[in-house]
JSON list of C-alpha atoms in Angstrom, two decimals:
[
{"chain": "A", "resi": 745, "resn": "MET", "atom": "CA", "xyz": [0.00, 0.00, 0.00]},
{"chain": "A", "resi": 746, "resn": "ARG", "atom": "CA", "xyz": [1.22, 3.55, -0.73]},
{"chain": "A", "resi": 747, "resn": "ILE", "atom": "CA", "xyz": [1.00, 5.57, 2.47]},
{"chain": "A", "resi": 748, "resn": "GLY", "atom": "CA", "xyz": [1.59, 9.28, 2.90]},
{"chain": "A", "resi": 749, "resn": "ILE", "atom": "CA", "xyz": [2.19, 10.69, 6.37]},
{"chain": "A", "resi": 750, "resn": "LEU", "atom": "CA", "xyz": [1.42, 14.30, 7.22]},
{"chain": "A", "resi": 751, "resn": "GLY", "atom": "CA", "xyz": [3.63, 15.17, 10.17]},
{"chain": "A", "resi": 752, "resn": "THR", "atom": "CA", "xyz": [7.04, 14.37, 11.61]},
{"chain": "A", "resi": 753, "resn": "GLY", "atom": "CA", "xyz": [6.39, 13.64, 15.30]},
{"chain": "A", "resi": 754, "resn": "ALA", "atom": "CA", "xyz": [6.22, 10.56, 17.50]},
{"chain": "A", "resi": 755, "resn": "MET", "atom": "CA", "xyz": [3.07, 9.06, 15.98]},
{"chain": "A", "resi": 756, "resn": "ALA", "atom": "CA", "xyz": [4.36, 9.64, 12.45]},
{"chain": "A", "resi": 757, "resn": "THR", "atom": "CA", "xyz": [7.57, 7.83, 13.36]},
{"chain": "A", "resi": 758, "resn": "ALA", "atom": "CA", "xyz": [5.96, 4.95, 15.26]},
{"chain": "A", "resi": 759, "resn": "LEU", "atom": "CA", "xyz": [3.13, 4.19, 12.83]},
{"chain": "A", "resi": 760, "resn": "GLY", "atom": "CA", "xyz": [5.34, 4.85, 9.81]},
{"chain": "A", "resi": 761, "resn": "GLY", "atom": "CA", "xyz": [7.86, 2.38, 11.19]},
{"chain": "A", "resi": 762, "resn": "ALA", "atom": "CA", "xyz": [5.19, -0.27, 11.73]},
{"chain": "A", "resi": 763, "resn": "TRP", "atom": "CA", "xyz": [3.95, 0.18, 8.18]},
{"chain": "A", "resi": 764, "resn": "ALA", "atom": "CA", "xyz": [7.44, 0.13, 6.68]},
{"chain": "A", "resi": 765, "resn": "ARG", "atom": "CA", "xyz": [8.15, -3.13, 8.54]},
{"chain": "A", "resi": 766, "resn": "ALA", "atom": "CA", "xyz": [4.93, -4.54, 7.08]},
{"chain": "A", "resi": 767, "resn": "GLY", "atom": "CA", "xyz": [6.23, -3.79, 3.58]},
{"chain": "A", "resi": 768, "resn": "HIS", "atom": "CA", "xyz": [4.23, -0.67, 2.72]},
{"chain": "A", "resi": 769, "resn": "ASP", "atom": "CA", "xyz": [5.57, 2.21, 0.61]},
{"chain": "A", "resi": 770, "resn": "VAL", "atom": "CA", "xyz": [5.79, 5.14, 3.07]},
{"chain": "A", "resi": 771, "resn": "LEU", "atom": "CA", "xyz": [6.48, 8.80, 2.35]},
{"chain": "A", "resi": 772, "resn": "VAL", "atom": "CA", "xyz": [6.76, 11.32, 5.21]},
{"chain": "A", "resi": 773, "resn": "GLY", "atom": "CA", "xyz": [5.76, 14.89, 4.46]},
{"chain": "A", "resi": 774, "resn": "GLY", "atom": "CA", "xyz": [6.44, 17.93, 6.60]},
{"chain": "A", "resi": 775, "resn": "ARG", "atom": "CA", "xyz": [6.61, 21.71, 6.49]},
{"chain": "A", "resi": 776, "resn": "ASP", "atom": "CA", "xyz": [10.28, 21.48, 7.44]},
{"chain": "A", "resi": 777, "resn": "PRO", "atom": "CA", "xyz": [12.25, 19.43, 4.88]},
{"chain": "A", "resi": 778, "resn": "ALA", "atom": "CA", "xyz": [14.94, 18.58, 7.42]},
{"chain": "A", "resi": 779, "resn": "ALA", "atom": "CA", "xyz": [12.37, 17.27, 9.92]},
{"chain": "A", "resi": 780, "resn": "ALA", "atom": "CA", "xyz": [10.69, 15.16, 7.23]},
{"chain": "A", "resi": 781, "resn": "ALA", "atom": "CA", "xyz": [14.05, 13.70, 6.19]},
{"chain": "A", "resi": 782, "resn": "ALA", "atom": "CA", "xyz": [14.97, 12.95, 9.81]},
{"chain": "A", "resi": 783, "resn": "THR", "atom": "CA", "xyz": [11.66, 11.20, 10.46]},
{"chain": "A", "resi": 784, "resn": "ALA", "atom": "CA", "xyz": [11.99, 9.13, 7.29]},
{"chain": "A", "resi": 785, "resn": "ALA", "atom": "CA", "xyz": [15.50, 8.15, 8.39]},
{"chain": "A", "resi": 786, "resn": "ARG", "atom": "CA", "xyz": [14.23, 7.09, 11.84]},
{"chain": "A", "resi": 787, "resn": "ILE", "atom": "CA", "xyz": [11.55, 4.97, 10.18]},
{"chain": "A", "resi": 788, "resn": "GLY", "atom": "CA", "xyz": [14.02, 3.39, 7.78]},
{"chain": "A", "resi": 789, "resn": "GLY", "atom": "CA", "xyz": [13.14, 2.66, 4.18]},
{"chain": "A", "resi": 790, "resn": "ALA", "atom": "CA", "xyz": [10.76, 5.61, 3.94]},
{"chain": "A", "resi": 791, "resn": "LYS", "atom": "CA", "xyz": [10.86, 8.50, 1.51]},
{"chain": "A", "resi": 792, "resn": "ASP", "atom": "CA", "xyz": [10.46, 12.14, 2.49]},
{"chain": "A", "resi": 793, "resn": "GLY", "atom": "CA", "xyz": [9.02, 15.29, 0.94]},
{"chain": "A", "resi": 794, "resn": "THR", "atom": "CA", "xyz": [6.54, 18.08, 1.44]},
{"chain": "A", "resi": 795, "resn": "LEU", "atom": "CA", "xyz": [3.05, 17.83, 2.87]},
{"chain": "A", "resi": 796, "resn": "ALA", "atom": "CA", "xyz": [1.69, 18.00, -0.67]},
{"chain": "A", "resi": 797, "resn": "ASP", "atom": "CA", "xyz": [4.05, 15.18, -1.70]},
{"chain": "A", "resi": 798, "resn": "ALA", "atom": "CA", "xyz": [2.65, 12.98, 1.08]},
{"chain": "A", "resi": 799, "resn": "ALA", "atom": "CA", "xyz": [-0.94, 13.78, 0.10]},
{"chain": "A", "resi": 800, "resn": "ASP", "atom": "CA", "xyz": [-0.21, 12.93, -3.53]},
{"chain": "A", "resi": 801, "resn": "HIS", "atom": "CA", "xyz": [1.74, 9.77, -2.69]},
{"chain": "A", "resi": 802, "resn": "GLY", "atom": "CA", "xyz": [-0.71, 7.95, -0.50]},
{"chain": "A", "resi": 803, "resn": "GLU", "atom": "CA", "xyz": [-3.73, 5.93, -1.43]},
{"chain": "A", "resi": 804, "resn": "LEU", "atom": "CA", "xyz": [-4.01, 6.14, 2.37]},
{"chain": "A", "resi": 805, "resn": "VAL", "atom": "CA", "xyz": [-2.82, 9.32, 4.12]},
{"chain": "A", "resi": 806, "resn": "LEU", "atom": "CA", "xyz": [-2.22, 9.58, 7.87]},
{"chain": "A", "resi": 807, "resn": "ALA", "atom": "CA", "xyz": [-2.74, 12.97, 9.50]},
{"chain": "A", "resi": 808, "resn": "ALA", "atom": "CA", "xyz": [-0.24, 12.65, 12.36]},
{"chain": "A", "resi": 809, "resn": "VAL", "atom": "CA", "xyz": [-0.61, 16.19, 13.66]},
{"chain": "A", "resi": 810, "resn": "PRO", "atom": "CA", "xyz": [-2.22, 17.75, 16.77]},
{"chain": "A", "resi": 811, "resn": "ALA", "atom": "CA", "xyz": [-6.01, 17.70, 16.87]},
{"chain": "A", "resi": 812, "resn": "GLY", "atom": "CA", "xyz": [-6.25, 21.48, 16.74]},
{"chain": "A", "resi": 813, "resn": "VAL", "atom": "CA", "xyz": [-4.21, 21.60, 13.54]},
{"chain": "A", "resi": 814, "resn": "ALA", "atom": "CA", "xyz": [-5.66, 18.64, 11.62]},
{"chain": "A", "resi": 815, "resn": "PRO", "atom": "CA", "xyz": [-8.82, 20.22, 10.11]},
{"chain": "A", "resi": 816, "resn": "ARG", "atom": "CA", "xyz": [-6.92, 23.27, 8.83]},
{"chain": "A", "resi": 817, "resn": "LEU", "atom": "CA", "xyz": [-4.17, 21.10, 7.42]},
{"chain": "A", "resi": 818, "resn": "VAL", "atom": "CA", "xyz": [-6.46, 18.82, 5.43]},
{"chain": "A", "resi": 819, "resn": "ASN", "atom": "CA", "xyz": [-8.43, 21.84, 4.23]},
{"chain": "A", "resi": 820, "resn": "ALA", "atom": "CA", "xyz": [-5.23, 23.31, 2.77]},
{"chain": "A", "resi": 821, "resn": "LEU", "atom": "CA", "xyz": [-4.50, 19.96, 1.06]},
{"chain": "A", "resi": 822, "resn": "ALA", "atom": "CA", "xyz": [-8.11, 19.17, 0.15]},
{"chain": "A", "resi": 823, "resn": "ALA", "atom": "CA", "xyz": [-7.56, 19.04, -3.60]},
{"chain": "A", "resi": 824, "resn": "GLY", "atom": "CA", "xyz": [-4.72, 16.53, -3.28]},
{"chain": "A", "resi": 825, "resn": "LEU", "atom": "CA", "xyz": [-6.64, 14.42, -0.76]},
{"chain": "A", "resi": 826, "resn": "ALA", "atom": "CA", "xyz": [-9.77, 14.09, -2.90]},
{"chain": "A", "resi": 827, "resn": "GLY", "atom": "CA", "xyz": [-10.77, 10.45, -3.24]},
{"chain": "A", "resi": 828, "resn": "ARG", "atom": "CA", "xyz": [-8.12, 9.25, -0.78]},
{"chain": "A", "resi": 829, "resn": "THR", "atom": "CA", "xyz": [-8.44, 7.52, 2.58]},
{"chain": "A", "resi": 830, "resn": "VAL", "atom": "CA", "xyz": [-7.39, 10.00, 5.28]},
{"chain": "A", "resi": 831, "resn": "VAL", "atom": "CA", "xyz": [-6.75, 8.52, 8.72]},
{"chain": "A", "resi": 832, "resn": "ASP", "atom": "CA", "xyz": [-7.07, 10.70, 11.82]},
{"chain": "A", "resi": 833, "resn": "CYS", "atom": "CA", "xyz": [-5.12, 9.39, 14.83]},
{"chain": "A", "resi": 834, "resn": "SER", "atom": "CA", "xyz": [-5.43, 12.51, 16.99]},
{"chain": "A", "resi": 835, "resn": "ASN", "atom": "CA", "xyz": [-6.98, 13.00, 20.42]},
{"chain": "A", "resi": 836, "resn": "PRO", "atom": "CA", "xyz": [-8.57, 16.40, 21.12]},
{"chain": "A", "resi": 837, "resn": "LEU", "atom": "CA", "xyz": [-7.64, 16.53, 24.80]},
{"chain": "A", "resi": 838, "resn": "GLU", "atom": "CA", "xyz": [-6.67, 19.14, 27.34]},
{"chain": "A", "resi": 839, "resn": "PRO", "atom": "CA", "xyz": [-6.20, 18.94, 31.13]},
{"chain": "A", "resi": 840, "resn": "GLY", "atom": "CA", "xyz": [-9.33, 19.34, 33.26]},
{"chain": "A", "resi": 841, "resn": "ASP", "atom": "CA", "xyz": [-9.97, 19.48, 36.99]},
{"chain": "A", "resi": 842, "resn": "ASP", "atom": "CA", "xyz": [-10.66, 15.74, 37.14]},
{"chain": "A", "resi": 843, "resn": "GLY", "atom": "CA", "xyz": [-8.51, 14.56, 34.24]},
{"chain": "A", "resi": 844, "resn": "PRO", "atom": "CA", "xyz": [-8.30, 15.06, 30.48]},
{"chain": "A", "resi": 845, "resn": "VAL", "atom": "CA", "xyz": [-11.33, 16.53, 28.73]},
{"chain": "A", "resi": 846, "resn": "LEU", "atom": "CA", "xyz": [-12.32, 16.80, 25.08]},
{"chain": "A", "resi": 847, "resn": "THR", "atom": "CA", "xyz": [-11.60, 20.16, 23.50]},
{"chain": "A", "resi": 848, "resn": "THR", "atom": "CA", "xyz": [-14.55, 19.51, 21.17]},
{"chain": "A", "resi": 849, "resn": "GLY", "atom": "CA", "xyz": [-16.97, 19.36, 24.10]},
{"chain": "A", "resi": 850, "resn": "GLY", "atom": "CA", "xyz": [-17.93, 15.84, 23.05]},
{"chain": "A", "resi": 851, "resn": "THR", "atom": "CA", "xyz": [-20.49, 17.14, 20.55]},
{"chain": "A", "resi": 852, "resn": "THR", "atom": "CA", "xyz": [-18.40, 16.42, 17.46]},
{"chain": "A", "resi": 853, "resn": "SER", "atom": "CA", "xyz": [-15.09, 14.76, 16.61]},
{"chain": "A", "resi": 854, "resn": "VAL", "atom": "CA", "xyz": [-11.87, 15.93, 15.03]},
{"chain": "A", "resi": 855, "resn": "ALA", "atom": "CA", "xyz": [-12.46, 13.28, 12.38]},
{"chain": "A", "resi": 856, "resn": "ARG", "atom": "CA", "xyz": [-15.82, 14.88, 11.51]},
{"chain": "A", "resi": 857, "resn": "LEU", "atom": "CA", "xyz": [-14.22, 18.35, 11.40]},
{"chain": "A", "resi": 858, "resn": "MET", "atom": "CA", "xyz": [-11.60, 16.96, 9.03]},
{"chain": "A", "resi": 859, "resn": "ALA", "atom": "CA", "xyz": [-14.27, 15.41, 6.82]},
{"chain": "A", "resi": 860, "resn": "ASP", "atom": "CA", "xyz": [-16.07, 18.75, 6.68]},
{"chain": "A", "resi": 861, "resn": "ALA", "atom": "CA", "xyz": [-12.79, 20.53, 5.85]},
{"chain": "A", "resi": 862, "resn": "ALA", "atom": "CA", "xyz": [-11.90, 18.10, 3.02]},
{"chain": "A", "resi": 863, "resn": "PRO", "atom": "CA", "xyz": [-15.32, 16.87, 1.81]},
{"chain": "A", "resi": 864, "resn": "ASP", "atom": "CA", "xyz": [-13.97, 14.86, -1.12]},
{"chain": "A", "resi": 865, "resn": "ALA", "atom": "CA", "xyz": [-11.61, 12.82, 1.09]},
{"chain": "A", "resi": 866, "resn": "HIS", "atom": "CA", "xyz": [-12.72, 9.70, 2.98]},
{"chain": "A", "resi": 867, "resn": "VAL", "atom": "CA", "xyz": [-11.85, 10.21, 6.66]},
{"chain": "A", "resi": 868, "resn": "VAL", "atom": "CA", "xyz": [-11.36, 7.25, 9.00]},
{"chain": "A", "resi": 869, "resn": "LYS", "atom": "CA", "xyz": [-10.74, 7.49, 12.75]},
{"chain": "A", "resi": 870, "resn": "ALA", "atom": "CA", "xyz": [-8.12, 4.97, 13.91]},
{"chain": "A", "resi": 871, "resn": "PHE", "atom": "CA", "xyz": [-4.92, 4.42, 15.92]},
{"chain": "A", "resi": 872, "resn": "ASN", "atom": "CA", "xyz": [-5.77, 7.00, 18.63]},
{"chain": "A", "resi": 873, "resn": "LEU", "atom": "CA", "xyz": [-6.18, 4.72, 21.65]},
{"chain": "A", "resi": 874, "resn": "CYS", "atom": "CA", "xyz": [-2.58, 3.58, 22.11]},
{"chain": "A", "resi": 875, "resn": "HIS", "atom": "CA", "xyz": [0.56, 5.40, 23.13]},
{"chain": "A", "resi": 876, "resn": "ASP", "atom": "CA", "xyz": [3.04, 5.74, 20.28]},
{"chain": "A", "resi": 877, "resn": "SER", "atom": "CA", "xyz": [5.36, 3.24, 22.00]},
{"chain": "A", "resi": 878, "resn": "ILE", "atom": "CA", "xyz": [2.86, 0.43, 21.35]},
{"chain": "A", "resi": 879, "resn": "TRP", "atom": "CA", "xyz": [3.30, 0.84, 17.59]},
{"chain": "A", "resi": 880, "resn": "THR", "atom": "CA", "xyz": [7.05, 0.29, 17.87]},
{"chain": "A", "resi": 881, "resn": "LEU", "atom": "CA", "xyz": [6.49, -3.34, 18.93]},
{"chain": "A", "resi": 882, "resn": "PRO", "atom": "CA", "xyz": [7.23, -5.86, 16.16]},
{"chain": "A", "resi": 883, "resn": "ARG", "atom": "CA", "xyz": [3.82, -7.44, 16.78]},
{"chain": "A", "resi": 884, "resn": "PRO", "atom": "CA", "xyz": [1.55, -5.97, 19.49]},
{"chain": "A", "resi": 885, "resn": "VAL", "atom": "CA", "xyz": [0.32, -9.02, 21.44]},
{"chain": "A", "resi": 886, "resn": "PHE", "atom": "CA", "xyz": [-0.92, -8.85, 25.03]},
{"chain": "A", "resi": 887, "resn": "GLU", "atom": "CA", "xyz": [-1.74, -11.91, 27.14]},
{"chain": "A", "resi": 888, "resn": "GLY", "atom": "CA", "xyz": [-1.55, -13.97, 23.97]},
{"chain": "A", "resi": 889, "resn": "VAL", "atom": "CA", "xyz": [-4.08, -11.87, 22.06]},
{"chain": "A", "resi": 890, "resn": "ALA", "atom": "CA", "xyz": [-3.26, -9.56, 19.15]},
{"chain": "A", "resi": 891, "resn": "LEU", "atom": "CA", "xyz": [-4.03, -5.90, 19.80]},
{"chain": "A", "resi": 892, "resn": "ALA", "atom": "CA", "xyz": [-7.47, -4.81, 18.55]},
{"chain": "A", "resi": 893, "resn": "VAL", "atom": "CA", "xyz": [-7.56, -1.48, 16.72]},
{"chain": "A", "resi": 894, "resn": "PRO", "atom": "CA", "xyz": [-10.93, 0.33, 16.71]},
{"chain": "A", "resi": 895, "resn": "PHE", "atom": "CA", "xyz": [-11.73, 2.30, 13.56]},
{"chain": "A", "resi": 896, "resn": "CYS", "atom": "CA", "xyz": [-14.76, 3.99, 12.04]},
{"chain": "A", "resi": 897, "resn": "GLY", "atom": "CA", "xyz": [-15.71, 5.81, 8.85]},
{"chain": "A", "resi": 898, "resn": "ASP", "atom": "CA", "xyz": [-18.35, 6.13, 6.17]},
{"chain": "A", "resi": 899, "resn": "ASP", "atom": "CA", "xyz": [-16.63, 4.93, 2.97]},
{"chain": "A", "resi": 900, "resn": "PRO", "atom": "CA", "xyz": [-16.65, 1.12, 2.58]},
{"chain": "A", "resi": 901, "resn": "ALA", "atom": "CA", "xyz": [-13.51, 1.04, 0.43]},
{"chain": "A", "resi": 902, "resn": "SER", "atom": "CA", "xyz": [-11.59, 3.16, 2.93]},
{"chain": "A", "resi": 903, "resn": "LEU", "atom": "CA", "xyz": [-12.75, 0.99, 5.81]},
{"chain": "A", "resi": 904, "resn": "GLY", "atom": "CA", "xyz": [-11.54, -2.07, 3.92]},
{"chain": "A", "resi": 905, "resn": "ARG", "atom": "CA", "xyz": [-8.20, -0.44, 3.22]},
{"chain": "A", "resi": 906, "resn": "THR", "atom": "CA", "xyz": [-7.82, 0.50, 6.90]},
{"chain": "A", "resi": 907, "resn": "ALA", "atom": "CA", "xyz": [-8.70, -3.03, 8.01]},
{"chain": "A", "resi": 908, "resn": "GLU", "atom": "CA", "xyz": [-6.11, -4.41, 5.58]},
{"chain": "A", "resi": 909, "resn": "LEU", "atom": "CA", "xyz": [-3.50, -2.04, 6.99]},
{"chain": "A", "resi": 910, "resn": "ILE", "atom": "CA", "xyz": [-4.30, -3.04, 10.59]},
{"chain": "A", "resi": 911, "resn": "THR", "atom": "CA", "xyz": [-4.08, -6.73, 9.72]},
{"chain": "A", "resi": 912, "resn": "SER", "atom": "CA", "xyz": [-0.70, -6.21, 8.00]},
{"chain": "A", "resi": 913, "resn": "MET", "atom": "CA", "xyz": [0.66, -4.90, 11.33]},
{"chain": "A", "resi": 914, "resn": "GLY", "atom": "CA", "xyz": [-0.27, -8.13, 13.12]},
{"chain": "A", "resi": 915, "resn": "CYS", "atom": "CA", "xyz": [-3.25, -6.48, 14.82]},
{"chain": "A", "resi": 916, "resn": "THR", "atom": "CA", "xyz": [-6.99, -7.23, 14.72]},
{"chain": "A", "resi": 917, "resn": "PRO", "atom": "CA", "xyz": [-9.36, -4.76, 13.04]},
{"chain": "A", "resi": 918, "resn": "MET", "atom": "CA", "xyz": [-12.26, -3.66, 15.29]},
{"chain": "A", "resi": 919, "resn": "PRO", "atom": "CA", "xyz": [-14.85, -1.88, 13.10]},
{"chain": "A", "resi": 920, "resn": "CYS", "atom": "CA", "xyz": [-16.95, 0.55, 15.16]},
{"chain": "A", "resi": 921, "resn": "GLY", "atom": "CA", "xyz": [-19.43, 1.89, 12.60]},
{"chain": "A", "resi": 922, "resn": "GLY", "atom": "CA", "xyz": [-19.73, 5.14, 10.70]},
{"chain": "A", "resi": 923, "resn": "LEU", "atom": "CA", "xyz": [-17.83, 8.36, 11.22]},
{"chain": "A", "resi": 924, "resn": "SER", "atom": "CA", "xyz": [-20.52, 9.55, 13.63]},
{"chain": "A", "resi": 925, "resn": "ARG", "atom": "CA", "xyz": [-19.01, 7.05, 16.09]},
{"chain": "A", "resi": 926, "resn": "ALA", "atom": "CA", "xyz": [-15.64, 8.84, 16.07]},
{"chain": "A", "resi": 927, "resn": "VAL", "atom": "CA", "xyz": [-16.79, 11.11, 18.89]},
{"chain": "A", "resi": 928, "resn": "TYR", "atom": "CA", "xyz": [-17.14, 8.03, 21.11]},
{"chain": "A", "resi": 929, "resn": "VAL", "atom": "CA", "xyz": [-13.73, 6.67, 20.12]},
{"chain": "A", "resi": 930, "resn": "GLU", "atom": "CA", "xyz": [-12.21, 10.03, 21.07]},
{"chain": "A", "resi": 931, "resn": "ALA", "atom": "CA", "xyz": [-14.16, 10.03, 24.35]},
{"chain": "A", "resi": 932, "resn": "ALA", "atom": "CA", "xyz": [-12.85, 6.52, 25.04]},
{"chain": "A", "resi": 933, "resn": "ALA", "atom": "CA", "xyz": [-9.33, 7.90, 24.76]},
{"chain": "A", "resi": 934, "resn": "ALA", "atom": "CA", "xyz": [-10.14, 10.63, 27.29]},
{"chain": "A", "resi": 935, "resn": "PHE", "atom": "CA", "xyz": [-11.51, 8.03, 29.70]},
{"chain": "A", "resi": 936, "resn": "ALA", "atom": "CA", "xyz": [-8.62, 5.59, 29.27]},
{"chain": "A", "resi": 937, "resn": "ILE", "atom": "CA", "xyz": [-5.88, 8.20, 29.51]},
{"chain": "A", "resi": 938, "resn": "GLY", "atom": "CA", "xyz": [-7.51, 9.67, 32.62]},
{"chain": "A", "resi": 939, "resn": "ALA", "atom": "CA", "xyz": [-7.64, 6.22, 34.20]},
{"chain": "A", "resi": 940, "resn": "TRP", "atom": "CA", "xyz": [-3.99, 5.53, 33.36]},
{"chain": "A", "resi": 941, "resn": "TRP", "atom": "CA", "xyz": [-2.92, 8.87, 34.80]},
{"chain": "A", "resi": 942, "resn": "SER", "atom": "CA", "xyz": [-4.72, 8.04, 38.04]},
{"chain": "A", "resi": 943, "resn": "GLY", "atom": "CA", "xyz": [-2.89, 4.72, 38.28]},
{"chain": "A", "resi": 944, "resn": "ALA", "atom": "CA", "xyz": [-5.87, 2.54, 37.27]},
{"chain": "A", "resi": 945, "resn": "GLU", "atom": "CA", "xyz": [-6.07, -0.04, 34.49]},
{"chain": "A", "resi": 946, "resn": "PRO", "atom": "CA", "xyz": [-9.12, 0.70, 32.29]},
{"chain": "A", "resi": 947, "resn": "ARG", "atom": "CA", "xyz": [-9.20, -2.72, 30.65]},
{"chain": "A", "resi": 948, "resn": "PHE", "atom": "CA", "xyz": [-10.30, -4.26, 33.95]},
{"chain": "A", "resi": 949, "resn": "ALA", "atom": "CA", "xyz": [-13.55, -2.29, 33.67]},
{"chain": "A", "resi": 950, "resn": "PHE", "atom": "CA", "xyz": [-14.61, -4.26, 30.56]},
{"chain": "A", "resi": 951, "resn": "PRO", "atom": "CA", "xyz": [-14.58, -8.01, 31.39]},
{"chain": "A", "resi": 952, "resn": "ALA", "atom": "CA", "xyz": [-16.07, -10.40, 28.85]},
{"chain": "A", "resi": 953, "resn": "SER", "atom": "CA", "xyz": [-19.57, -11.51, 29.84]},
{"chain": "A", "resi": 954, "resn": "GLU", "atom": "CA", "xyz": [-18.71, -15.20, 29.57]},
{"chain": "A", "resi": 955, "resn": "ARG", "atom": "CA", "xyz": [-16.35, -14.81, 32.51]},
{"chain": "A", "resi": 956, "resn": "ALA", "atom": "CA", "xyz": [-19.35, -14.25, 34.81]},
{"chain": "A", "resi": 957, "resn": "SER", "atom": "CA", "xyz": [-20.12, -17.99, 34.72]},
{"chain": "A", "resi": 958, "resn": "ARG", "atom": "CA", "xyz": [-16.68, -19.04, 35.90]}
]
């Protein structure tokens, strides 16, 4: 798969590395040519270029930029992103009195704002629930089970492409419905990160129902 990455930070490096290891054709684009080249070098086997180069390169394009920047960025690249799968991995969070809160107020999602900003692109929400360090693992497996990756979007072809990408990383696709569900995926990140910061383990709050009979 040809993948363009918009951004040069930790998520760009970690996910780009996972995709390069899986054999995908990755190009990192950034505003700063030196930063794009450095990120591509850290990934290994990746190309580098401008943001427009990344948009043009990818049949799937990752927006690995802060949540507050993502809608404006895809709007500026909207023509190049038309018809492409655009993956949003951001979390719109800021500190609150009781833990992280959504900067969107929980009434919309960054993924929806991106879709509105680039209406001819096919936005998918994915890869936002794990710390970037998880994506550096050769194969994310925990307690003998491959990591599940929730994702949601409205375009069937883009959902299929995202599922294929997740599978190529050794993970399990977890489809969560249309793009209207992205607000809940982002809220799940706020909940989980808040629990981790407080020293709790959020996965223990979601036991499988069949365990009740044991």
